[in-house]
């Protein structure tokens, strides 16, 4: 109905144009309503823009960002198969704590992917032999490690109980890329290691204590993260790297 009226109005307006092609000049009483209506139209437009901004504070269609730049909707790097925002993000944000040693290990792995040294310091027990000096000094050491190491894949090999219910061990396969930031021309070195980490529950909360590299070949891994994480190839252990990157 409205479109028919518009078309009809257009036809009437077209037939009303004088033969000379000149349109009649608007009188002042015709101009004033148009001027008065303009601010209201602008207000309505501004309200629409503000409403859209509130609905999408980071830009229309933009992907939400989680802690340290990991996309909130992206699969969590830990390999759980869950989106980051529903997996390790609440742990990294301090909204919750790891309920099991495996959850803690996976969240620490993701923290290395995200370059989040504060979370590593927060979840390492102060009695750990790797936690030497002050918290500031430890975070600085972890940052240096993160500059040299990129986690490329995680696969849980086995989980074992400790001497008490408050102690646990997890053996896992780690794919990593190591580089020397002080020698830019050196190509990164990719390798794979197997680590065994020890966790302790203190005051109802799980902490990382220490870890060591182990020789293990042909082990079937579980819950892999990253390309080739479930491969059964033997881990390559290099003595000169022992103790440098066993921080998960």
Coordinates of C-alpha atoms in Angstrom, one line a residue:
X1 CA 0.0 0.0 0.0
X2 CA 2.7 2.5 1.0
X3 CA 4.9 1.6 -2.1
X4 CA 1.8 2.2 -4.3
X5 CA 1.2 5.6 -2.7
X6 CA 4.9 6.5 -3.2
X7 CA 4.8 5.5 -6.8
X8 CA 1.6 7.5 -7.2
X9 CA 3.2 10.5 -5.5
X10 CA 6.2 10.3 -7.8
X11 CA 4.0 10.2 -10.8
X12 CA 2.1 13.2 -9.6
X13 CA 5.3 15.1 -8.7
X14 CA 6.7 14.4 -12.1
X15 CA 3.6 15.6 -13.9
X16 CA 3.7 18.8 -11.8
X17 CA 7.1 19.9 -13.1
X18 CA 6.7 22.9 -15.4
X19 CA 7.6 22.5 -19.0
X20 CA 10.6 24.7 -18.6
X21 CA 12.1 22.1 -16.1
X22 CA 12.2 24.5 -13.1
X23 CA 10.9 23.3 -9.8
X24 CA 8.9 25.6 -7.5
X25 CA 11.0 27.2 -4.8
X26 CA 10.1 26.0 -1.3
X27 CA 8.4 28.6 0.9
X28 CA 9.6 29.3 4.4
X29 CA 6.8 27.4 6.1
X30 CA 7.8 24.3 4.1
X31 CA 11.5 24.7 5.2
X32 CA 11.0 25.0 8.9
X33 CA 9.4 21.6 9.5
X34 CA 12.3 20.0 7.6
X35 CA 14.8 21.8 9.7
X36 CA 13.0 20.9 12.9
X37 CA 12.8 17.2 11.9
X38 CA 16.5 17.0 11.1
X39 CA 17.8 17.0 14.8
X40 CA 15.3 14.3 15.7
X41 CA 16.5 12.2 12.8
X42 CA 20.1 12.7 13.9
X43 CA 19.1 11.8 17.5
X44 CA 17.5 8.6 16.3
X45 CA 20.6 7.8 14.1
X46 CA 22.9 8.4 17.1
X47 CA 20.7 6.1 19.3
X48 CA 21.0 3.4 16.7
X49 CA 24.8 3.8 16.5
X50 CA 25.1 3.8 20.3
X51 CA 22.9 0.7 20.6
X52 CA 25.1 -1.1 18.1
X53 CA 28.2 -0.1 20.0
X54 CA 26.9 -1.4 23.2
X55 CA 25.9 -4.7 21.6
X56 CA 29.4 -5.2 20.1
X57 CA 31.8 -3.1 22.2
X58 CA 34.8 -4.4 20.2
X59 CA 33.5 -3.7 16.8
X60 CA 30.6 -5.2 14.8
X61 CA 31.4 -8.7 13.8
X62 CA 34.8 -8.6 15.7
X63 CA 36.0 -11.8 17.4
X64 CA 36.2 -11.6 21.1
X65 CA 39.7 -11.6 22.5
X66 CA 40.6 -13.6 25.6
X67 CA 43.6 -13.2 27.8
X68 CA 46.9 -12.4 26.1
X69 CA 45.4 -12.2 22.7
X70 CA 44.0 -15.8 22.3
X71 CA 40.7 -15.6 20.6
X72 CA 38.0 -16.4 23.2
X73 CA 36.0 -18.6 20.7
X74 CA 39.1 -20.4 19.4
X75 CA 39.9 -24.0 20.4
X76 CA 41.9 -23.9 23.6
X77 CA 45.6 -24.7 22.8
X78 CA 45.7 -27.2 25.6
X79 CA 43.9 -29.8 23.4
X80 CA 40.8 -30.2 25.5
X81 CA 38.5 -29.6 22.4
X82 CA 36.8 -26.8 24.3
X83 CA 36.8 -23.1 23.4
X84 CA 39.5 -21.1 25.2
X85 CA 36.9 -18.9 27.0
X86 CA 35.3 -22.0 28.6
X87 CA 38.6 -23.8 29.2
X88 CA 41.8 -22.2 30.3
X89 CA 40.8 -18.6 30.2
X90 CA 39.0 -18.6 33.6
X91 CA 42.1 -20.1 35.1
X92 CA 44.3 -17.4 33.5
X93 CA 42.0 -14.7 34.6
X94 CA 41.9 -15.9 38.2
X95 CA 38.2 -16.6 38.1
X96 CA 38.8 -20.2 39.1
X97 CA 41.5 -22.7 40.0
X98 CA 42.6 -26.0 38.6
X99 CA 40.7 -28.8 40.2
X100 CA 43.1 -31.5 39.1
X101 CA 46.8 -31.8 38.2
X102 CA 45.9 -32.4 34.6
X103 CA 43.9 -29.3 34.4
X104 CA 46.8 -27.4 35.9
X105 CA 49.3 -28.8 33.5
X106 CA 47.1 -28.0 30.5
X107 CA 46.5 -24.5 31.7
X108 CA 50.2 -23.9 32.2
X109 CA 50.9 -25.2 28.7
X110 CA 48.4 -22.7 27.3
X111 CA 50.0 -20.0 29.4
X112 CA 53.3 -20.7 27.6
X113 CA 51.4 -20.5 24.3
X114 CA 49.9 -17.2 25.4
X115 CA 53.2 -15.9 26.8
X116 CA 51.6 -15.4 30.2
X117 CA 54.5 -15.6 32.8
X118 CA 52.4 -14.3 35.6
X119 CA 50.2 -17.5 35.6
X120 CA 53.3 -19.7 35.6
X121 CA 54.5 -17.9 38.7
X122 CA 51.1 -18.0 40.3
X123 CA 50.8 -21.8 39.9
X124 CA 54.4 -22.8 40.8
X125 CA 54.9 -23.6 44.4
X126 CA 57.4 -21.3 46.2
X127 CA 59.3 -24.5 47.4
X128 CA 59.9 -25.6 43.8
X129 CA 63.6 -25.7 43.0
X130 CA 62.9 -23.8 39.8
X131 CA 61.3 -20.9 41.8
X132 CA 64.5 -19.3 43.0
X133 CA 64.7 -15.7 44.2
X134 CA 61.8 -13.3 44.3
X135 CA 58.6 -13.5 42.3
X136 CA 59.8 -10.7 40.1
X137 CA 63.0 -12.6 39.4
X138 CA 61.2 -15.8 38.7
X139 CA 58.8 -14.1 36.2
X140 CA 61.8 -12.6 34.5
X141 CA 63.3 -16.1 34.1
X142 CA 60.0 -17.4 32.7
X143 CA 59.8 -14.6 30.2
X144 CA 63.3 -15.4 29.0
X145 CA 62.2 -19.0 28.6
X146 CA 59.2 -17.9 26.7
X147 CA 61.4 -15.9 24.3
X148 CA 63.2 -19.1 23.5
X149 CA 60.5 -21.7 23.4
X150 CA 57.2 -22.0 21.5
X151 CA 55.0 -25.0 22.6
X152 CA 53.8 -26.8 19.4
X153 CA 51.9 -29.7 20.9
X154 CA 50.9 -31.5 24.1
X155 CA 49.9 -35.1 24.7
X156 CA 49.3 -36.7 28.0
X157 CA 51.1 -40.1 28.3
X158 CA 50.2 -41.2 31.8
X159 CA 49.1 -40.1 35.2
X160 CA 50.2 -41.6 38.5
X161 CA 49.4 -41.1 42.1
X162 CA 52.1 -40.0 44.5
X163 CA 52.9 -41.1 48.0
X164 CA 49.9 -39.2 49.4
X165 CA 46.6 -38.1 47.9
X166 CA 48.1 -34.6 47.7
X167 CA 50.9 -35.6 45.3
X168 CA 50.5 -36.6 41.6
X169 CA 52.8 -37.2 38.6
X170 CA 52.0 -36.7 34.9
X171 CA 54.1 -37.9 32.1
X172 CA 53.5 -36.0 28.8
X173 CA 55.0 -35.6 25.4
X174 CA 55.8 -32.0 24.4
X175 CA 56.5 -30.7 20.9
X176 CA 58.4 -27.5 21.0
X177 CA 60.3 -25.0 18.8
X178 CA 63.5 -23.6 20.4
X179 CA 65.3 -20.6 19.1
X180 CA 68.0 -18.2 20.2
X181 CA 66.7 -14.7 20.2
X182 CA 70.2 -13.3 20.4
X183 CA 71.1 -14.9 17.1
X184 CA 68.4 -13.9 14.7
X185 CA 69.9 -15.8 11.7
X186 CA 69.8 -19.1 13.5
X187 CA 66.9 -21.3 12.4
X188 CA 64.6 -22.5 15.1
X189 CA 65.0 -26.0 16.2
X190 CA 62.0 -28.3 16.4
X191 CA 62.1 -31.3 18.7
X192 CA 60.0 -33.5 20.9
X193 CA 60.6 -34.5 24.5
X194 CA 58.9 -36.5 27.2
X195 CA 58.6 -34.9 30.6
X196 CA 57.4 -36.2 34.0
X197 CA 56.1 -33.4 36.2
X198 CA 55.2 -33.5 39.9
X199 CA 52.3 -31.7 41.4
X200 CA 51.4 -31.0 45.0
X201 CA 48.1 -30.0 46.6
X202 CA 48.6 -27.4 49.4
X203 CA 45.7 -25.9 51.2
X204 CA 43.3 -27.5 48.7
X205 CA 45.1 -26.0 45.7
X206 CA 47.3 -27.8 43.2
X207 CA 50.7 -26.4 42.4
X208 CA 53.5 -27.4 40.0
X209 CA 56.6 -28.6 41.9
X210 CA 59.2 -29.8 39.5
X211 CA 59.8 -32.0 36.4
X212 CA 62.4 -34.1 34.6
X213 CA 63.0 -35.4 31.1
X214 CA 62.6 -39.1 30.6
X215 CA 63.6 -41.6 27.9
X216 CA 60.5 -43.1 26.4
X217 CA 59.8 -44.6 23.0
X218 CA 56.7 -45.9 21.3
X219 CA 54.3 -44.5 23.9
X220 CA 50.7 -43.9 22.9
X221 CA 49.6 -40.5 24.0
X222 CA 46.2 -39.3 25.1
X223 CA 44.4 -36.0 24.6
X224 CA 46.8 -34.5 22.2
X225 CA 47.1 -30.8 21.3
X226 CA 48.9 -29.6 18.2
X227 CA 49.9 -31.3 15.0
X228 CA 51.3 -34.8 15.5
X229 CA 50.8 -34.8 19.2
X230 CA 49.7 -38.4 19.3
X231 CA 52.6 -39.7 17.2
X232 CA 54.4 -42.7 18.7
X233 CA 57.9 -41.6 17.8
X234 CA 60.5 -41.8 20.5
X235 CA 61.3 -38.6 22.4
X236 CA 64.6 -37.0 21.7
X237 CA 66.4 -36.0 24.9
X238 CA 69.4 -33.7 24.8
X239 CA 71.5 -33.4 27.9
X240 CA 72.5 -29.8 27.3
X241 CA 68.8 -28.7 27.5
X242 CA 68.0 -30.6 30.7
X243 CA 66.4 -28.4 33.2
X244 CA 66.0 -25.4 30.9
X245 CA 62.4 -25.9 29.7
X246 CA 60.9 -28.4 32.2
X247 CA 58.4 -25.9 33.5
X248 CA 55.0 -27.4 32.8

